[in-house]
């Protein structure tokens, strides 16, 4: 199928449209094939005076199809700079006929870069424009590092690129990236007129690449770049592509845009074949795949509307869940067992929302409006018209069974009854009810308003409609040494944050269900005896000041020694001098082992879902591709042999499971699909 079309109107304007639904994604073949062909035709034809570039079906284009990057081997791409300089700059931007981009929907990555070679941009009010290449471990490859700073200034351009943050049309208009906003039905017409007005010299005709009016003076520019570099090094010390992006921008500012384009082209080749790019593309593809469940999402079910949601329990989890729901504009009922707990829960939600305001993620004026969506209650009377209930009470089977029996009595028949349990079997929770088809696990990851992951756990009887409804809910949220390895915080800091109480309750469930798979330590008990229960008590594994800043506590050695003497263990000198790499492996290989079991038992549908769970729910570094992708890069054989060695020395906690052992014996990948009966998502 032709992926670019061209129509020439009686006004002498050729409208070239990307027609590669649903997102009009681009590729080198498309640009050098049908797009270049049409553009050159328009430049040659005498009846064409000006050009408009647009996209079909209400979308300009989502940018380059990232699958085409990872599939290619070195040498298969056109020579560096050919598309960016020889074609886009020297033929299209330098052409004797003016061009205007008509942007509806998204113009991301390479698509915005093409829009920026045009001599003006007209968009609808709902359009979004961005250069999010860095989220894939890439840098903009078609002049974006040079043209964006020239159109919106250096500071804004750096923010957009380094944070992969798109602009909405109105801001893009204010900043000058978009020249005018037009209603959707008049978009192309406005762009045609604009192009003709450029030709008639009634509007400026300055190629973006030569503009300097928005660039900061050199001294100031150097300061901005220095600051950006320091920030990038601090926030992402393991990632090189951020610095390469800044280098390319700097080259253009200091030595001129031509030199900048050349530097960008060279560096784009470097990052295109990098391991980081492969890992980040894997996370993106895996994330898209999470919304596809065989025999559930492919049978034509449409998600039902969910307006009002009740949350049971206002503890750390419940208040986090309520916060994320409010932030997504759901009306929320928060139920607690008494006034004191209810007030504490509401205060937690207020604090969560405040922290959103402080981080600039929510305007101050929206704080009060957000709170109007929340209602605290002590009984079930307000549950009579809720569409979804999420239970987040403590991990106790009889209590949860009682809660679900009550819910069955008070909630309307269409209402989804979800449990946030992380450890208890959902079948068991709903055992005493008759509502098996609408009971489901909706497991949020702590802190729920920060971790953008919703794990949907179905029972054999959960209806496909309920799963589709929850997947839609999750989709709406997501649209949106260990720390040296890239984790946001190490395991001890995480336990402090969650709190020892929750951790101990979860530990009991694990120990009961899988004693041979758990590592039992007396340390937490010893700390609890001294009223150290984590960050909430300002003392856990770390000490906390009033601003929640953690610092190491020299007293910890005393507790560790006590715990060792209770357990009767003497420190292994080898463990005292582990390298960072060994620590990472000893911590994460058991996670890989457990992930293999989850796949083998059909608890998870596919390995890529575990990649997403690790990235979104546990903060596993995105640029390492997710837990299973990372594991496969090390190889099943390597992981298995390491674990066998540790199992001999340190016990069965490290024993490789059958799945891992089998794959290692065959030298097979851990991510290759499993023949399994019926997964639980
Ligand atoms: C050389 C250049 O400088 C390099 C580049 O251009 S790099 C690419 C830059 N582009 C991007 O970062 C865009 C990434 N995509 C997105 O942010 C979102 O998909 C979007 C906002 C464009 C659209 O969102 P939405 O309408 O919800 O659609 P969404 O479900 O995400 O995507 C639809 C399908 O397109 C796929 N897709 C979206 N963007 C893609 C991309 N850039 N490459 C490959 N596939 C992509 C999705 O995986 C999904 O596939 P599926 O139907 O098989 O699940």
XYZ file of C-alpha atoms and ligand atoms in Angstrom:
735
model
C 0.000 0.000 0.000
C 1.154 3.530 -0.804
C 2.144 5.162 2.529
C 2.226 8.724 1.231
C -0.391 10.351 -0.983
C -0.370 13.623 -2.900
C -3.211 15.763 -4.221
C -2.689 18.977 -6.129
C -5.479 21.558 -5.835
C -6.616 24.236 -8.246
C -4.901 26.771 -5.932
C -1.541 25.271 -6.872
C -0.904 23.695 -3.454
C 0.193 20.061 -3.278
C -1.038 18.310 -0.124
C 1.264 15.435 0.754
C -0.179 13.159 3.462
C 1.331 10.314 5.478
C -1.196 7.482 5.179
C 0.103 4.666 7.290
C -2.679 4.029 9.845
C -3.233 4.032 12.732
C -0.404 6.443 13.638
C 1.181 7.135 10.233
C 4.474 5.822 11.569
C 7.563 6.591 9.510
C 10.622 4.651 8.435
C 13.750 5.407 6.413
C 12.237 3.411 3.553
C 9.070 5.512 3.648
C 10.969 8.806 3.712
C 13.395 7.853 0.997
C 10.670 6.052 -0.953
C 7.180 7.418 -1.447
C 7.614 10.630 0.602
C 10.734 11.807 -1.238
C 9.230 10.779 -4.545
C 6.052 12.831 -3.940
C 7.990 15.812 -2.609
C 10.318 15.878 -5.603
C 7.343 15.512 -7.930
C 5.733 18.536 -6.264
C 8.964 20.506 -6.641
C 9.203 19.577 -10.340
C 5.574 20.136 -11.344
C 4.800 23.540 -12.829
C 1.238 23.488 -11.509
C 2.511 23.249 -7.905
C 3.437 26.520 -6.199
C 3.550 25.451 -2.552
C 3.384 22.310 -0.404
C 1.384 21.258 2.658
C 2.460 18.187 4.652
C -0.129 16.465 6.792
C -1.262 13.039 8.058
C -4.398 11.020 7.418
C -7.093 10.075 9.955
C -6.645 12.991 12.333
C -2.996 12.273 13.117
C 0.079 13.911 11.691
C 2.420 11.078 12.683
C 3.714 9.246 15.782
C 7.260 9.480 14.387
C 9.534 6.615 13.446
C 8.448 3.039 13.879
C 10.962 2.009 16.532
C 10.735 -1.636 15.461
C 12.548 -0.670 12.278
C 15.494 0.519 14.386
C 16.045 -2.580 16.457
C 15.591 -4.906 13.479
C 18.320 -3.265 11.429
C 21.919 -4.268 11.427
C 24.839 -1.873 11.095
C 25.294 -0.887 7.472
C 21.655 -1.370 6.508
C 20.788 2.271 7.218
C 21.538 4.991 4.640
C 24.873 6.747 5.166
C 24.856 8.995 8.273
C 23.329 12.385 7.531
C 21.915 11.381 4.152
C 18.238 11.753 5.157
C 18.788 14.588 7.594
C 21.172 16.768 5.575
C 21.119 15.728 1.907
C 17.369 15.179 1.660
C 15.483 17.024 4.398
C 17.733 20.087 4.661
C 19.268 20.516 1.231
C 16.316 19.447 -0.920
C 13.135 20.030 1.087
C 13.933 22.914 3.417
C 16.049 24.710 0.812
C 13.409 24.283 -1.918
C 12.164 27.201 -3.982
C 8.574 26.307 -3.032
C 7.383 27.013 0.512
C 6.014 24.226 2.711
C 3.667 24.267 5.711
C 2.896 21.410 8.123
C -0.792 20.885 9.027
C -0.734 19.061 12.356
C -3.627 17.283 13.990
C -3.180 14.662 16.742
C 0.482 13.893 17.383
C 3.695 15.057 15.731
C 6.371 13.137 17.597
C 10.025 12.382 16.944
C 10.924 12.232 13.258
C 7.462 13.576 12.410
C 8.041 16.823 14.308
C 11.491 16.997 12.740
C 9.831 16.913 9.307
C 7.293 19.521 10.438
C 10.221 21.715 11.522
C 11.808 21.658 8.066
C 8.574 23.222 6.832
C 8.460 27.007 6.699
C 5.479 27.204 9.079
C 3.326 24.925 11.247
C -0.446 25.137 11.728
C -2.069 22.826 14.278
C -5.410 22.004 15.809
C -5.931 22.947 19.462
C -5.644 19.308 20.590
C -2.371 18.551 18.799
C 0.747 17.484 20.690
C 4.294 18.055 19.520
C 7.418 16.515 20.973
C 10.836 14.954 20.488
C 10.622 11.934 22.826
C 13.510 10.045 21.183
C 15.540 9.988 24.403
C 12.969 7.696 26.011
C 14.141 5.096 23.465
C 17.842 5.640 24.145
C 18.075 7.601 20.882
C 18.678 11.240 20.092
C 16.639 13.136 17.499
C 18.188 12.014 14.208
C 16.705 14.356 11.605
C 17.757 17.791 12.702
C 15.652 18.029 15.870
C 18.646 18.938 18.041
C 19.290 21.930 15.770
C 15.847 23.195 14.774
C 13.929 22.868 18.049
C 16.273 25.225 20.007
C 16.076 27.654 17.073
C 12.278 27.662 17.249
C 11.557 27.598 21.005
C 14.849 28.630 22.621
C 17.480 26.479 24.258
C 15.980 26.001 27.732
C 12.584 24.835 26.503
C 14.106 22.651 23.789
C 16.386 20.946 26.324
C 13.461 20.331 28.665
C 11.378 18.842 25.842
C 14.157 16.546 24.662
C 15.820 15.508 27.924
C 12.506 14.828 29.629
C 10.776 13.471 26.484
C 8.046 15.957 27.324
C 5.664 16.956 24.520
C 4.037 20.355 24.207
C 0.309 20.879 23.870
C -0.761 23.040 20.949
C -1.515 26.188 22.955
C 1.927 26.232 24.599
C 3.589 25.381 21.290
C 1.757 28.362 19.806
C 2.862 30.739 22.553
C 6.463 29.549 22.162
C 6.430 29.890 18.387
C 6.767 26.229 17.436
C 3.252 26.449 16.025
C 2.450 29.541 13.964
C -1.360 29.378 14.163
C -4.112 27.198 15.576
C -7.051 26.250 13.377
C -10.210 24.167 13.869
C -9.815 20.605 12.629
C -12.136 21.066 9.657
C -10.219 24.173 8.517
C -6.718 22.889 9.264
C -5.555 21.945 5.785
C -7.265 24.941 4.197
C -5.527 27.316 6.639
C -2.187 25.631 5.916
C -2.732 25.953 2.143
C -3.453 29.678 2.479
C -0.464 30.158 4.765
C 1.816 28.467 2.226
C 0.546 30.729 -0.541
C 0.982 33.793 1.657
C 4.626 32.799 2.277
C 5.087 32.550 -1.481
C 3.542 35.987 -1.917
C 5.936 37.301 0.769
C 3.031 38.225 3.046
C 4.513 35.918 5.675
C 8.181 35.273 6.556
C 10.049 32.578 4.645
C 12.986 31.736 6.883
C 14.215 28.136 7.034
C 14.247 27.079 10.721
C 17.852 25.896 10.416
C 19.075 29.457 9.807
C 17.069 31.162 12.530
C 18.993 32.648 15.430
C 16.466 35.047 16.927
C 15.256 32.677 19.622
C 18.644 31.230 20.589
C 20.127 32.626 23.774
C 23.409 34.634 23.442
C 26.482 32.367 23.456
C 27.556 33.031 27.059
C 24.093 32.369 28.422
C 23.697 29.341 26.119
C 26.909 27.803 27.476
C 25.650 28.253 31.034
C 22.328 26.560 30.200
C 24.120 23.661 28.517
C 26.538 23.250 31.428
C 23.631 23.073 33.849
C 21.757 20.583 31.628
C 24.852 18.376 31.422
C 25.303 18.383 35.194
C 21.619 17.520 35.699
C 21.785 14.693 33.151
C 24.895 13.240 34.823
C 23.251 13.428 38.209
C 19.883 12.001 37.236
C 20.992 9.352 34.767
C 24.645 8.553 35.431
C 24.429 5.299 33.463
C 23.024 6.840 30.304
C 25.262 8.262 27.609
C 22.703 9.346 25.049
C 21.528 12.334 27.106
C 25.033 13.758 26.983
C 25.353 13.032 23.264
C 22.124 14.949 22.689
C 23.494 17.929 24.623
C 26.809 17.671 22.703
C 24.980 17.867 19.358
C 22.945 20.872 20.501
C 26.090 22.607 21.767
C 27.949 21.963 18.536
C 25.159 23.713 16.638
C 25.061 26.672 19.000
C 28.825 27.156 19.019
C 29.843 26.184 15.478
C 26.643 26.721 13.503
C 23.745 24.513 12.519
C 25.524 22.697 9.673
C 28.208 21.449 12.055
C 25.447 20.602 14.527
C 23.579 18.531 11.942
C 26.751 16.577 11.172
C 27.447 15.912 14.849
C 23.827 14.832 15.378
C 24.042 12.435 12.412
C 27.263 10.839 13.774
C 25.901 10.462 17.295
C 22.547 9.161 16.071
C 24.401 6.232 14.452
C 26.159 5.524 17.748
C 22.969 5.383 19.796
C 20.916 3.582 17.161
C 22.858 0.369 17.676
C 23.330 0.737 21.422
C 22.214 -1.795 24.004
C 20.336 0.966 25.860
C 18.203 1.611 22.764
C 17.362 -2.107 22.485
C 16.361 -2.235 26.168
C 14.190 0.881 26.042
C 12.461 -0.165 22.838
C 11.773 -3.515 24.511
C 10.059 -1.751 27.421
C 7.918 0.317 25.031
C 6.851 -2.715 22.994
C 6.240 -4.783 26.141
C 4.156 -1.950 27.593
C 1.958 -1.808 24.481
C 1.564 -5.599 24.631
C 0.239 -5.592 28.220
C -3.175 -4.515 26.957
C -3.519 -7.573 24.726
C -4.931 -10.732 26.331
C -5.957 -13.630 24.102
C -9.672 -14.487 24.224
C -10.335 -11.361 26.321
C -9.306 -8.237 24.439
C -9.843 -9.724 20.996
C -13.540 -10.633 21.254
C -15.028 -7.195 20.689
C -15.819 -6.210 24.290
C -16.032 -2.471 24.951
C -14.928 -1.199 28.395
C -17.865 -0.010 30.506
C -17.890 3.449 31.969
C -16.574 3.643 35.523
C -17.532 6.854 37.335
C -17.622 6.210 41.035
C -15.092 4.046 42.848
C -15.009 3.025 46.496
C -11.730 2.287 48.276
C -11.816 0.261 51.474
C -9.017 1.135 53.852
C -7.172 4.440 54.110
C -3.720 3.088 54.993
C -0.623 3.642 52.872
C -1.973 1.559 49.982
C -5.627 2.633 50.196
C -4.783 6.326 50.357
C -2.292 5.931 47.487
C -4.940 4.199 45.379
C -7.527 6.870 46.225
C -4.979 9.540 45.234
C -4.269 8.025 41.841
C -8.019 7.688 41.197
C -8.688 11.312 42.157
C -5.787 12.464 39.983
C -7.499 10.640 37.128
C -10.749 12.468 37.935
C -12.747 9.582 39.389
C -15.239 10.234 42.152
C -13.898 8.320 45.180
C -15.555 7.039 48.369
C -13.001 6.187 51.060
C -14.276 3.866 53.787
C -12.575 3.325 57.113
C -13.637 1.614 60.342
C -13.565 4.636 62.649
C -13.214 8.431 62.625
C -9.567 8.373 63.656
C -8.460 6.084 60.817
C -10.659 7.941 58.343
C -9.121 11.277 59.226
C -5.618 9.780 58.957
C -6.486 8.330 55.518
C -7.854 11.641 54.230
C -4.794 13.458 55.535
C -2.548 11.031 53.666
C -4.451 11.725 50.452
C -4.132 15.471 51.041
C -0.380 15.066 51.607
C -0.045 13.000 48.406
C -1.884 15.662 46.405
C 0.228 18.401 48.012
C 3.375 16.590 47.011
C 2.039 16.521 43.442
C 1.576 20.287 43.617
C 5.074 20.774 45.064
C 6.615 18.682 42.270
C 4.828 20.858 39.718
C 2.696 17.957 38.493
C -0.568 19.654 39.453
C -1.405 23.379 39.544
C -1.994 24.695 43.085
C -5.517 25.830 42.171
C -6.519 22.239 41.270
C -5.814 20.987 44.802
C -9.191 21.992 46.302
C -11.080 20.839 43.188
C -9.382 17.441 43.432
C -10.487 17.115 47.053
C -14.131 17.651 46.084
C -13.927 14.264 44.349
C -13.274 12.575 47.695
C -15.839 11.545 50.285
C -14.896 9.772 53.521
C -17.450 7.335 55.035
C -17.712 4.853 57.894
C -20.477 2.583 56.512
C -21.594 1.031 53.236
C -24.620 3.301 52.548
C -22.744 5.217 49.825
C -21.781 1.998 48.062
C -25.213 1.558 46.455
C -24.232 3.271 43.182
C -20.502 2.556 42.906
C -19.119 0.947 39.744
C -15.973 -0.468 41.270
C -14.745 -1.235 44.779
C -11.068 -1.706 45.559
C -10.438 -3.393 48.874
C -7.136 -2.434 50.520
C -7.549 -3.659 54.095
C -4.816 -5.607 55.893
C -3.681 -8.992 54.558
C -5.974 -11.199 56.614
C -8.106 -13.890 54.932
C -11.177 -13.984 57.274
C -11.336 -10.163 57.329
C -11.236 -9.952 53.551
C -13.856 -12.689 53.216
C -16.168 -10.721 55.517
C -15.561 -7.529 53.539
C -16.464 -9.249 50.252
C -19.625 -10.732 51.760
C -20.637 -7.197 52.857
C -19.811 -5.777 49.455
C -22.028 -8.340 47.775
C -24.919 -7.119 49.934
C -24.457 -3.377 49.422
C -22.991 -2.867 45.929
C -25.097 -2.882 42.748
C -24.970 -6.074 40.635
C -22.794 -4.511 37.891
C -20.157 -3.327 40.385
C -16.680 -4.860 40.049
C -15.350 -6.188 43.359
C -11.578 -5.933 43.374
C -8.962 -6.793 45.961
C -5.574 -5.108 46.154
C -4.034 -8.147 47.845
C -0.500 -8.949 46.805
C -0.279 -12.356 48.421
C -3.694 -13.923 49.090
C -5.460 -16.146 46.551
C -8.378 -14.171 45.048
C -10.459 -17.379 44.827
C -10.165 -17.727 48.589
C -11.243 -14.145 49.226
C -14.430 -14.565 47.192
C -15.105 -18.138 48.304
C -18.130 -17.316 50.465
C -19.834 -15.063 47.886
C -21.913 -15.797 44.792
C -20.186 -13.035 42.818
C -17.276 -15.024 41.402
C -17.590 -13.546 37.917
C -17.060 -9.974 39.140
C -14.316 -10.615 41.684
C -10.824 -9.769 40.491
C -7.402 -8.751 41.796
C -6.439 -5.110 41.180
C -2.961 -4.932 42.630
C -1.367 -1.519 42.809
C 2.309 -1.096 43.631
C 3.379 0.986 46.560
C 3.314 3.965 46.609
C 0.313 3.645 44.290
C 0.210 7.309 43.268
C 3.841 7.119 42.160
C 4.208 3.668 40.552
C 2.251 3.596 37.295
C 1.337 -0.100 37.313
C -1.888 -1.984 37.864
C -1.582 -5.767 37.987
C -4.882 -7.418 37.046
C -5.280 -10.884 38.574
C -8.182 -12.958 37.311
C -9.677 -16.100 38.752
C -10.956 -18.904 36.522
C -14.417 -17.355 36.915
C -13.715 -13.634 36.452
C -15.713 -12.471 33.415
C -13.832 -11.131 30.353
C -15.885 -7.895 30.618
C -14.532 -7.223 34.105
C -10.970 -7.741 32.871
C -11.488 -5.421 29.895
C -12.921 -2.774 32.265
C -9.898 -2.991 34.556
C -7.406 -2.971 31.686
C -8.983 0.285 30.521
C -8.708 1.706 34.037
C -5.025 0.753 34.171
C -4.427 2.188 30.701
C -5.759 5.543 31.869
C -3.283 5.635 34.777
C -0.295 4.502 32.769
C -0.940 7.217 30.105
C 0.482 9.120 32.013
C 25.042 -0.893 43.595
C 21.086 -1.212 43.507
C 20.726 2.502 43.096
C 23.906 2.643 41.021
C 22.342 -0.138 38.956
C 19.523 2.344 38.331
C 16.867 1.467 40.906
C 15.184 4.536 42.421
C 15.961 3.143 45.881
C 17.619 0.084 47.340
C 15.747 -2.734 49.123
C 16.295 -1.481 52.690
C 15.143 2.030 51.849
C 12.084 0.506 50.123
C 11.163 -1.578 53.185
C 11.493 1.535 55.357
C 9.107 3.340 53.044
C 6.529 0.550 52.984
C 6.807 0.084 56.742
C 7.835 -3.011 58.717
C 4.207 -3.734 59.726
C 3.050 -4.270 56.142
C 6.239 -6.082 55.274
C 5.911 -8.480 58.214
C 2.229 -9.248 57.331
C 3.159 -9.986 53.714
C 6.142 -12.048 54.904
C 3.849 -14.241 56.997
C 1.721 -15.030 53.926
C 4.800 -15.846 51.847
C 6.317 -18.039 54.533
C 3.045 -19.909 54.916
C 2.609 -20.506 51.188
C 6.204 -20.944 49.996
C 8.504 -21.652 52.972
C 11.283 -23.076 50.772
C 11.300 -19.965 48.578
C 11.635 -17.389 51.358
C 14.630 -16.039 53.178
C 13.811 -15.653 56.857
C 15.783 -13.077 58.774
C 15.442 -12.118 62.445
C 16.684 -8.597 61.741
C 13.329 -6.924 61.218
C 11.930 -8.455 64.392
C 14.918 -7.216 66.343
C 14.388 -3.710 64.966
C 10.649 -3.809 65.685
C 11.381 -4.702 69.315
C 13.173 -1.363 69.530
C 10.162 0.423 67.987
C 11.946 0.934 64.686
C 9.220 0.336 62.106
C 10.453 2.239 59.055
C 10.145 5.767 57.767
C 6.836 6.400 59.584
C 8.678 6.087 62.930
C 11.681 8.034 61.539
C 13.817 4.952 62.274
C 14.076 1.785 60.236
C 17.179 0.477 58.511
C 17.974 4.165 58.087
C 17.365 7.284 60.178
C 15.047 9.973 58.771
C 14.995 13.718 59.315
C 11.777 15.753 59.175
C 12.206 16.181 55.411
C 12.267 12.375 54.929
C 15.971 12.405 54.075
C 17.528 9.045 54.912
C 20.945 8.711 56.530
C 22.810 5.566 57.602
C 22.634 4.669 61.283
C 25.882 3.433 62.916
C 23.696 1.586 65.445
C 22.673 -0.876 62.712
C 25.765 -3.036 63.327
C 24.466 -3.717 66.830
C 21.124 -4.952 65.459
C 22.768 -7.019 62.735
C 24.992 -8.754 65.299
C 22.009 -9.487 67.513
C 20.044 -10.905 64.587
C 23.021 -13.062 63.575
C 23.383 -14.458 67.065
C 19.630 -15.335 67.167
C 19.939 -17.101 63.816
C 23.237 -18.730 64.833
C 25.101 -17.575 61.725
C 28.646 -16.341 61.454
C 29.490 -13.843 58.746
C 30.984 -15.353 55.594
C 34.176 -13.340 54.848
C 33.505 -13.654 51.112
C 30.150 -11.926 51.512
C 31.873 -9.023 53.233
C 33.808 -8.090 50.101
C 31.237 -8.519 47.377
C 31.632 -6.298 44.331
C 28.632 -4.189 43.212
C 28.012 -6.615 40.356
C 27.794 -9.565 42.785
C 25.373 -7.697 45.033
C 23.134 -6.912 42.070
C 23.189 -10.547 40.952
C 22.536 -11.966 44.409
C 19.556 -9.668 44.763
C 18.077 -9.972 41.320
C 18.751 -13.580 40.289
C 16.223 -14.824 42.894
C 13.781 -12.330 41.340
C 14.511 -13.833 37.912
C 14.008 -17.308 39.399
C 10.646 -16.289 40.863
C 9.659 -14.651 37.566
C 10.397 -17.952 35.801
C 8.083 -19.754 38.227
C 5.332 -17.187 37.625
C 5.599 -17.791 33.888
C 5.804 -21.546 34.258
C 2.728 -21.657 36.480
C 0.760 -19.441 34.090
C 0.330 -16.670 36.672
C 1.701 -14.200 34.124
C 0.714 -14.321 30.486
C 4.042 -13.491 28.917
C 7.605 -12.576 29.835
C 7.223 -9.042 28.495
C 4.471 -8.416 31.087
C 7.040 -9.223 33.779
C 9.410 -6.729 32.175
C 6.716 -4.084 32.517
C 5.801 -5.133 36.070
C 9.443 -4.773 37.110
C 9.855 -1.373 35.444
C 6.509 0.179 36.360
C 5.887 -1.494 39.700
C 9.350 -1.887 41.148
C 11.333 0.828 39.443
C 13.666 -1.631 37.657
C 15.732 0.572 35.328
C 13.794 1.095 32.106
C 17.064 1.332 30.165
C 17.907 -2.241 31.173
C 14.798 -3.443 29.369
C 12.977 -5.080 32.312
C 13.858 -8.041 34.508
C 13.496 -10.824 31.920
C 15.115 -8.841 29.119
C 18.052 -8.129 31.429
C 18.220 -11.790 32.444
C 18.256 -12.981 28.837
C 21.116 -10.644 28.094
C 23.142 -12.346 30.807
C 21.965 -15.756 29.607
C 19.989 -18.517 31.325
C 23.125 -20.697 31.637
C 25.084 -18.051 33.486
C 22.242 -17.276 35.895
C 21.522 -20.932 36.567
C 25.135 -21.849 37.262
C 25.574 -18.899 39.623
C 22.448 -19.856 41.511
C 23.489 -23.500 41.770
C 26.788 -22.410 43.338
C 25.023 -20.141 45.837
C 22.389 -22.790 46.611
C 25.183 -25.186 47.697
C 26.680 -22.512 49.940
C 23.708 -20.542 51.196
C 20.727 -22.856 50.925
C 17.653 -23.561 48.818
C 16.592 -19.929 48.589
C 18.968 -19.772 45.613
C 17.982 -23.108 44.053
C 17.085 -22.624 40.377
C 13.479 -23.601 39.589
C 12.708 -26.279 36.997
C 11.906 -23.713 34.288
C 15.229 -21.903 34.726
C 17.177 -25.159 34.944
C 15.521 -26.559 31.796
C 16.077 -23.425 29.745
C 19.691 -23.235 30.958
C 20.310 -26.866 29.994
C 19.102 -26.088 26.459
C 20.861 -22.722 26.387
C 17.402 -21.283 25.624
C 16.035 -17.800 26.200
C 13.872 -17.220 29.271
C 11.530 -14.961 27.339
C 10.607 -17.413 24.590
C 6.860 -18.184 24.835
C 5.746 -20.893 27.234
C 3.235 -23.530 26.273
C 0.754 -22.974 29.026
C -2.840 -23.704 29.813
C -4.540 -20.533 30.914
C -2.668 -17.629 32.397
C -4.014 -15.437 35.193
C -2.704 -12.335 33.338
C 14.682 9.627 13.798
C 13.699 10.066 14.796
O 14.285 11.170 15.459
C 13.375 8.943 15.751
C 11.928 8.814 16.138
O 11.024 9.311 15.508
S 11.644 7.843 17.520
C 9.913 7.714 17.694
C 9.271 8.906 18.308
N 7.885 8.613 18.541
C 7.385 8.313 19.770
O 8.076 8.344 20.758
C 5.936 7.975 19.842
C 5.671 6.789 20.775
N 4.277 6.521 20.816
C 3.427 7.137 21.665
O 3.802 7.951 22.482
C 1.976 6.783 21.581
O 1.872 5.553 20.887
C 1.146 7.844 20.823
C 0.945 9.062 21.735
C 1.824 8.274 19.539
C -0.242 7.268 20.456
O -0.886 6.802 21.608
P -2.253 5.942 21.437
O -3.147 6.644 20.482
O -2.726 5.632 22.823
O -1.825 4.634 20.694
P -0.926 3.440 21.261
O -1.830 2.355 21.740
O 0.144 3.921 22.163
O -0.214 2.987 19.904
C -0.904 2.277 18.865
C 0.020 1.212 18.332
O 1.140 1.832 17.689
C 2.352 1.359 18.267
N 3.307 2.477 18.269
C 3.106 3.743 18.696
N 4.197 4.490 18.483
C 5.108 3.669 17.935
C 6.445 3.862 17.491
N 7.063 5.042 17.506
N 7.081 2.780 16.968
C 6.483 1.573 16.900
N 5.222 1.341 17.291
C 4.546 2.382 17.803
C 1.971 0.918 19.660
O 2.899 -0.029 20.113
C 0.598 0.327 19.436
O 0.800 -0.957 18.878
P -0.324 -2.097 19.061
O -1.579 -1.584 18.420
O 0.284 -3.276 18.406
O -0.469 -2.225 20.550
